[in-house]
Amino acid sequence: MAENERGNKKVVGLIGVALAVILVTLFHVGFASAVEKEERSLDSGIKVVPSAETVWNTIKDRSVDSVLGAPFFRYAMHTMPVYGKEFHSTLIEYPYGSSKRTDSLAAKSAHGIILYVHGYNDYFFQKELAEKADSAGYAFFAIDLHYCGRSLMPGDARGDMRNMREFFAELDYAVELARVITKERADSLPMVLMGHSQGGLLAAFYADHRPEEKFAALVLNSPFFDFNFNWLVRNLAIPVVSEIAMYLPDFSIGSSGNPNYAYSLDKKYYGEWLYSTEWKSESRPEQFLGWVRAIHKAQQELHRGFHINSPTLVMHGDCTEKGEEWSENYMHCDGVLDVEHIEKWAPKVGPNVKTETIAGGLHDLFLSRKAVRDEAYAKAFRFIDESL
């Protein structure tokens, strides 16, 4: 009898556990469905066009950029696409014909417009890139996304986000503003998106959701197509963290990453560049689970396949370095992402993708040593010329 009672209690216990698991599973499925529906609703799929009055007021209030100085201009943009919160972003213009090396081009119309999107823990400071684009015959613009660089406001969590779609409204604004600013030189100029690292993922993600824009070309400089971890972390741990992030998006995981990539860039160490270490720090900014989920969800869409018909160039270095100790390899390898991951996922961008391996390239190819970055510039602008 006692044995039967113990058996019955065991069965009842197992049934209770099973019911609890079922209830938790049903709750999670329902909650996840609601969260994903809300995430998709962050963008209607229709371009958010600022009013003509808003655009002209933005142009009227432009100022010389205090970071790079003349001839660079900055335009303050304000959008309220999601969360009932206003986002602040900044468009930077290098007026066409400003480069001393473009005397022969100065009187001619630009071939097209380039809009540059920076990466994570970054902002636009690459004056040489703007000059090279101008020399190649392109009107050049760059955006400092909200929570980044010039757009960082008091109390903002630098570099943070909860979904990549939250950038769409300011990219819509930047595209429209760049077109209006250059309209005096041509009625309609082809638009090229250029993005680095997280900005490369964002540029592709945005283009995939704005097919009506028919961007003339995309140039992706070491795009963030996958996390630089081993197979187990990428395929098991990150998806689990992404699910947990639905419940705890504001949970801080602190600052991570070694400073060796920064050492390869910063003139104070081994590099040749001067930039704000408050906006582009040696270690990553404080990160939150919601940011991990935002990147993971965008990468998942890419891995399933984007449908970008625009000619796309994906460039990356020829080696990866991730050692904790400083190594000379950091001066000629990607010290942030795995170049094999970039190569693997590049074909998923669309049916018209070309990949280029830049030997000796750093994570930001345009910040590599001169001979290497000159090769990257040449291949990028040749590709754009051929695409147009």
Coordinates of C-alpha atoms in Angstrom, one line a residue:
M1 CA 0.0 0.0 0.0
A2 CA 2.8 2.4 1.0
E3 CA 4.6 1.6 -2.2
N4 CA 1.4 2.4 -4.2
E5 CA 1.0 5.7 -2.5
R6 CA 4.6 6.6 -3.2
G7 CA 4.1 5.6 -6.8
N8 CA 0.9 7.8 -7.0
K9 CA 2.7 10.8 -5.5
K10 CA 5.5 10.3 -8.0
V11 CA 3.0 10.3 -10.9
V12 CA 1.2 13.3 -9.5
G13 CA 4.5 15.1 -9.1
L14 CA 5.5 14.3 -12.7
I15 CA 2.1 15.5 -14.0
G16 CA 2.6 18.7 -12.0
V17 CA 6.0 19.3 -13.5
A18 CA 4.7 18.6 -17.0
L19 CA 1.8 21.0 -16.5
A20 CA 4.2 23.7 -15.2
V21 CA 6.5 23.2 -18.2
I22 CA 3.5 23.4 -20.6
L23 CA 2.2 26.6 -18.9
V24 CA 5.6 28.2 -18.9
T25 CA 6.1 27.2 -22.6
L26 CA 2.6 28.6 -23.5
F27 CA 3.4 31.8 -21.7
H28 CA 6.8 32.2 -23.4
V29 CA 5.3 31.5 -26.8
G30 CA 2.6 34.0 -26.3
F31 CA 4.9 36.6 -24.9
A32 CA 7.5 36.1 -27.6
S33 CA 4.8 36.4 -30.3
A34 CA 3.7 39.7 -28.8
V35 CA 7.2 41.0 -28.5
E36 CA 8.1 40.0 -32.1
K37 CA 4.9 41.6 -33.4
E38 CA 5.8 44.8 -31.6
E39 CA 9.3 44.7 -33.0
R40 CA 8.0 44.3 -36.6
S41 CA 5.6 47.2 -36.0
L42 CA 8.6 49.5 -35.4
D43 CA 8.7 50.0 -39.2
S44 CA 5.7 50.0 -41.5
G45 CA 7.9 49.2 -44.5
I46 CA 7.0 52.6 -45.9
K47 CA 9.6 55.4 -46.0
V48 CA 9.1 58.1 -43.4
V49 CA 9.3 61.3 -45.5
P50 CA 10.0 64.5 -43.5
S51 CA 7.9 67.5 -44.6
A52 CA 9.3 70.1 -46.9
E53 CA 9.1 72.6 -44.1
T54 CA 11.1 70.3 -41.8
V55 CA 13.7 69.7 -44.4
W56 CA 14.2 73.4 -45.2
N57 CA 14.3 74.4 -41.6
T58 CA 17.0 71.7 -41.0
I59 CA 19.0 73.1 -44.0
K60 CA 18.5 76.7 -42.7
D61 CA 19.9 75.8 -39.3
R62 CA 23.0 74.0 -40.5
S63 CA 26.3 74.9 -39.0
V64 CA 30.0 74.3 -39.7
D65 CA 30.9 71.0 -38.0
S66 CA 32.9 71.8 -34.9
V67 CA 34.6 68.3 -35.0
L68 CA 36.1 68.4 -38.5
G69 CA 35.8 72.1 -39.2
A70 CA 35.2 73.8 -42.5
P71 CA 34.2 72.8 -45.1
F72 CA 32.2 70.1 -43.3
F73 CA 28.6 71.1 -42.3
R74 CA 26.3 69.4 -39.8
Y75 CA 22.5 69.1 -39.9
A76 CA 20.6 68.3 -36.7
M77 CA 17.8 65.7 -37.4
H78 CA 15.0 64.8 -35.0
T79 CA 12.7 61.8 -35.4
M80 CA 10.1 60.1 -33.2
P81 CA 9.6 56.7 -34.9
V82 CA 9.3 54.3 -31.9
Y83 CA 8.7 54.0 -28.2
G84 CA 7.1 57.5 -28.1
K85 CA 10.7 58.9 -27.8
E86 CA 12.4 61.5 -29.9
F87 CA 15.8 60.4 -31.3
H88 CA 18.5 62.9 -32.2
S89 CA 20.8 62.2 -35.2
T90 CA 23.2 64.2 -37.2
L91 CA 23.9 64.4 -41.0
I92 CA 27.4 65.6 -41.9
E93 CA 28.1 67.0 -45.4
Y94 CA 31.3 67.4 -47.3
P95 CA 30.1 69.9 -49.9
Y96 CA 30.8 68.6 -53.4
G97 CA 33.9 70.1 -55.0
S98 CA 35.5 71.0 -51.7
S99 CA 38.5 68.7 -52.2
K100 CA 41.6 70.5 -53.5
R101 CA 42.2 67.5 -55.7
T102 CA 38.9 68.0 -57.6
D103 CA 39.6 71.2 -59.5
S104 CA 38.7 69.5 -62.8
L105 CA 35.5 68.1 -61.2
A106 CA 34.4 71.2 -59.3
A107 CA 32.4 72.7 -62.1
K108 CA 30.7 69.4 -63.0
S109 CA 27.7 67.7 -61.5
A110 CA 28.4 64.9 -59.1
H111 CA 28.0 61.3 -60.5
G112 CA 26.0 60.3 -57.4
I113 CA 25.5 60.6 -53.6
I114 CA 27.3 58.5 -51.0
L115 CA 25.7 58.1 -47.6
Y116 CA 28.1 56.6 -45.0
V117 CA 26.9 54.7 -41.9
H118 CA 29.4 54.3 -39.1
G119 CA 29.8 51.2 -37.0
Y120 CA 29.3 50.4 -33.3
N121 CA 31.3 52.4 -30.7
D122 CA 32.0 54.8 -33.5
Y123 CA 31.1 58.1 -35.3
F124 CA 32.1 59.8 -38.5
F125 CA 35.6 61.3 -38.4
Q126 CA 37.2 59.9 -41.5
K127 CA 37.9 63.2 -43.3
E128 CA 40.1 61.3 -45.9
L129 CA 37.1 59.1 -46.9
A130 CA 35.1 62.2 -47.7
E131 CA 37.9 63.8 -49.7
K132 CA 38.4 60.5 -51.6
A133 CA 34.7 60.3 -52.4
D134 CA 34.7 63.9 -53.6
S135 CA 37.8 63.3 -55.7
A136 CA 36.0 60.4 -57.3
G137 CA 33.1 62.6 -58.2
Y138 CA 30.5 61.9 -55.5
A139 CA 28.6 64.1 -53.1
F140 CA 29.5 62.8 -49.7
F141 CA 27.4 62.6 -46.6
A142 CA 27.7 60.7 -43.3
I143 CA 25.3 60.1 -40.5
D144 CA 26.0 60.0 -36.7
L145 CA 23.2 57.7 -35.6
H146 CA 21.3 58.4 -32.4
Y147 CA 23.2 57.7 -29.2
C148 CA 26.4 58.1 -31.1
G149 CA 29.1 60.8 -31.7
R150 CA 27.7 64.2 -32.4
S151 CA 24.2 62.9 -31.7
L152 CA 24.9 61.7 -28.1
M153 CA 22.7 63.6 -25.6
P154 CA 23.1 63.7 -21.8
G155 CA 21.7 60.6 -20.3
D156 CA 22.0 58.5 -23.5
A157 CA 23.4 55.0 -23.3
R158 CA 26.1 55.4 -25.9
G159 CA 25.7 53.0 -28.9
D160 CA 22.6 51.3 -27.4
M161 CA 19.5 50.2 -29.3
R162 CA 16.7 47.7 -28.9
N163 CA 15.9 47.0 -32.6
M164 CA 17.7 48.0 -35.8
R165 CA 14.5 49.2 -37.2
E166 CA 14.6 52.1 -34.8
F167 CA 17.3 53.7 -37.1
F168 CA 15.1 53.6 -40.2
A169 CA 13.3 56.9 -39.7
E170 CA 16.6 58.8 -39.4
L171 CA 18.1 57.0 -42.4
D172 CA 15.0 58.0 -44.3
Y173 CA 15.5 61.5 -43.2
A174 CA 19.2 61.5 -44.1
V175 CA 18.5 60.1 -47.6
E176 CA 15.8 62.7 -48.3
L177 CA 18.0 65.5 -46.9
A178 CA 21.0 64.5 -48.9
R179 CA 18.9 64.5 -52.0
V180 CA 17.5 67.9 -51.4
I181 CA 20.9 69.4 -50.6
T182 CA 22.4 68.1 -53.8
K183 CA 19.3 68.8 -56.0
E184 CA 20.8 72.2 -57.1
R185 CA 23.4 70.3 -59.0
A186 CA 21.2 67.6 -60.6
D187 CA 17.5 66.7 -60.6
S188 CA 18.1 63.1 -59.6
L189 CA 21.4 61.5 -58.5
P190 CA 21.8 57.8 -57.8
M191 CA 22.2 57.1 -54.1
V192 CA 24.9 54.7 -52.7
L193 CA 24.9 53.4 -49.2
M194 CA 28.3 52.7 -47.6
G195 CA 28.5 51.1 -44.2
H196 CA 31.1 49.8 -41.8
S197 CA 30.8 46.9 -39.3
Q198 CA 27.5 47.3 -37.5
G199 CA 26.8 50.1 -40.0
G200 CA 27.3 47.6 -42.8
L201 CA 24.7 45.3 -41.3
L202 CA 22.4 48.2 -40.8
A203 CA 22.9 49.6 -44.3
A204 CA 22.0 46.1 -45.8
F205 CA 19.1 45.6 -43.4
Y206 CA 17.7 49.1 -44.2
A207 CA 18.1 48.6 -48.0
D208 CA 16.3 45.2 -47.7
H209 CA 13.3 47.0 -46.1
R210 CA 13.4 49.9 -48.6
P211 CA 13.3 48.2 -52.0
E212 CA 11.5 51.2 -53.5
E213 CA 14.6 53.3 -53.0
K214 CA 16.4 51.3 -55.6
F215 CA 19.8 52.2 -54.2
A216 CA 22.4 52.4 -57.0
A217 CA 24.9 50.3 -55.0
L218 CA 26.0 49.2 -51.5
V219 CA 29.6 49.1 -50.3
L220 CA 29.9 47.2 -47.0
N221 CA 33.3 47.5 -45.2
S222 CA 33.8 44.6 -42.9
P223 CA 30.1 44.2 -42.1
F224 CA 28.9 42.7 -38.8
F225 CA 27.3 39.6 -40.3
D226 CA 28.0 37.4 -37.3
F227 CA 29.3 37.5 -33.8
N228 CA 33.0 36.7 -33.5
F229 CA 32.6 33.7 -31.2
N230 CA 32.9 29.9 -31.6
W231 CA 30.1 27.8 -33.1
L232 CA 28.6 26.9 -29.7
V233 CA 28.3 30.5 -28.5
R234 CA 27.0 31.8 -31.9
N235 CA 24.5 29.0 -32.4
L236 CA 23.4 28.1 -28.8
A237 CA 24.4 30.8 -26.3
I238 CA 23.5 33.9 -28.3
P239 CA 20.0 32.6 -29.3
V240 CA 19.3 31.9 -25.6
V241 CA 20.5 35.3 -24.5
S242 CA 18.3 36.8 -27.2
E243 CA 15.3 35.0 -25.8
I244 CA 16.2 36.2 -22.2
A245 CA 16.5 39.7 -23.5
M246 CA 12.8 39.8 -24.3
Y247 CA 12.2 39.8 -20.6
L248 CA 15.3 41.8 -19.5
P249 CA 16.3 44.1 -22.3
D250 CA 17.8 46.7 -20.0
F251 CA 20.0 44.2 -18.1
S252 CA 23.5 45.4 -18.3
I253 CA 26.3 43.0 -19.3
G254 CA 28.9 45.7 -18.7
S255 CA 31.7 46.8 -21.0
S256 CA 33.7 44.1 -22.9
G257 CA 36.4 43.7 -25.5
N258 CA 40.1 44.2 -25.4
P259 CA 41.7 47.5 -26.5
N260 CA 44.1 46.1 -29.1
Y261 CA 42.0 47.2 -32.1
A262 CA 42.0 50.7 -30.7
Y263 CA 45.7 50.6 -30.2
S264 CA 46.1 49.8 -33.9
L265 CA 44.2 52.9 -34.9
D266 CA 45.0 55.6 -32.2
K267 CA 47.9 57.8 -32.9
K268 CA 48.8 57.7 -29.2
Y269 CA 49.7 54.1 -29.6
Y270 CA 50.5 52.3 -32.9
G271 CA 48.1 53.9 -35.3
E272 CA 47.9 57.2 -37.3
W273 CA 44.5 58.6 -36.5
L274 CA 43.2 61.2 -34.1
Y275 CA 39.6 60.9 -32.9
S276 CA 37.5 61.4 -29.8
T277 CA 38.0 58.5 -27.4
E278 CA 34.8 59.6 -25.6
W279 CA 32.8 58.7 -28.7
K280 CA 35.1 55.8 -29.9
S281 CA 36.5 54.3 -26.8
E282 CA 39.2 51.7 -26.3
S283 CA 36.7 49.4 -24.7
R284 CA 33.2 49.0 -25.8
P285 CA 30.4 51.1 -24.2
E286 CA 28.2 49.5 -21.5
Q287 CA 26.1 46.9 -23.3
F288 CA 22.6 45.6 -22.6
L289 CA 20.8 42.3 -23.4
G290 CA 18.5 44.3 -25.7
W291 CA 21.4 45.3 -27.9
V292 CA 22.5 41.7 -28.2
R293 CA 19.0 40.7 -29.3
A294 CA 18.8 43.6 -31.8
I295 CA 22.0 42.5 -33.5
H296 CA 21.0 38.8 -33.4
K297 CA 17.5 39.4 -34.9
A298 CA 19.0 41.4 -37.8
Q299 CA 21.6 38.8 -38.4
Q300 CA 19.0 36.1 -38.4
E301 CA 17.1 37.9 -41.1
L302 CA 20.4 38.2 -43.1
H303 CA 21.2 34.5 -42.6
R304 CA 17.8 33.5 -44.0
G305 CA 18.6 35.8 -46.9
F306 CA 18.0 39.4 -47.8
H307 CA 16.6 40.3 -51.3
I308 CA 18.7 43.3 -52.2
N309 CA 18.9 43.7 -56.0
S310 CA 21.3 46.6 -55.9
P311 CA 24.9 45.8 -56.8
T312 CA 26.7 45.1 -53.5
L313 CA 30.4 45.1 -52.7
V314 CA 31.4 43.3 -49.5
M315 CA 35.0 44.0 -48.5
H316 CA 37.0 42.5 -45.6
G317 CA 40.6 41.8 -44.6
D318 CA 42.5 38.5 -45.1
C319 CA 43.0 37.5 -41.5
T320 CA 41.5 37.7 -38.0
E321 CA 43.3 38.5 -34.8
K322 CA 41.6 38.2 -31.4
G323 CA 44.4 37.6 -28.9
E324 CA 44.1 39.2 -25.5
E325 CA 47.7 40.4 -25.6
W326 CA 49.0 43.0 -28.1
S327 CA 50.4 41.5 -31.2
E328 CA 51.8 43.0 -34.5
N329 CA 49.0 41.0 -36.2
Y330 CA 46.6 43.7 -35.0
M331 CA 48.4 46.0 -37.5
H332 CA 47.3 44.0 -40.6
C333 CA 44.3 41.8 -39.5
D334 CA 40.7 42.4 -38.5
G335 CA 40.8 42.7 -34.7
V336 CA 37.1 42.8 -34.2
L337 CA 35.3 40.3 -36.6
D338 CA 36.0 37.0 -38.2
V339 CA 36.7 37.6 -41.9
E340 CA 35.6 34.0 -42.7
H341 CA 32.1 34.8 -41.2
I342 CA 31.9 37.9 -43.4
E343 CA 32.8 35.8 -46.5
K344 CA 30.4 33.1 -45.6
W345 CA 27.3 35.3 -45.2
A346 CA 28.0 37.8 -48.0
P347 CA 26.1 35.9 -50.6
K348 CA 23.0 36.1 -48.4
V349 CA 22.7 39.9 -49.0
G350 CA 21.2 39.4 -52.5
P351 CA 21.7 38.0 -56.0
N352 CA 24.2 40.7 -57.1
V353 CA 27.1 40.5 -54.5
K354 CA 30.8 40.8 -55.1
T355 CA 33.3 40.1 -52.4
E356 CA 36.9 41.6 -52.2
T357 CA 39.6 40.5 -49.8
I358 CA 41.9 43.4 -48.9
A359 CA 45.3 41.9 -47.9
G360 CA 46.6 43.6 -44.7
G361 CA 43.3 45.3 -44.0
L362 CA 42.2 46.3 -40.5
H363 CA 38.6 46.0 -39.3
D364 CA 37.9 49.4 -40.8
L365 CA 39.6 49.0 -44.1
F366 CA 39.7 52.7 -44.7
L367 CA 41.8 53.1 -41.5
S368 CA 44.4 50.6 -42.6
R369 CA 48.0 51.7 -43.5
K370 CA 48.1 53.9 -46.5
A371 CA 48.9 51.3 -49.3
V372 CA 46.2 49.0 -48.0
R373 CA 43.5 51.7 -47.6
D374 CA 44.3 53.1 -51.0
E375 CA 43.6 49.7 -52.5
A376 CA 40.3 49.6 -50.6
Y377 CA 39.4 53.1 -51.9
A378 CA 40.3 52.1 -55.5
K379 CA 38.2 49.0 -55.4
A380 CA 35.2 50.7 -53.7
F381 CA 35.0 53.6 -56.1
R382 CA 35.7 51.4 -59.2
F383 CA 32.8 49.2 -58.1
I384 CA 30.5 52.2 -57.6
D385 CA 31.5 53.7 -61.0
E386 CA 30.8 50.4 -62.7
S387 CA 27.4 50.0 -60.8
L388 CA 26.3 53.5 -61.9

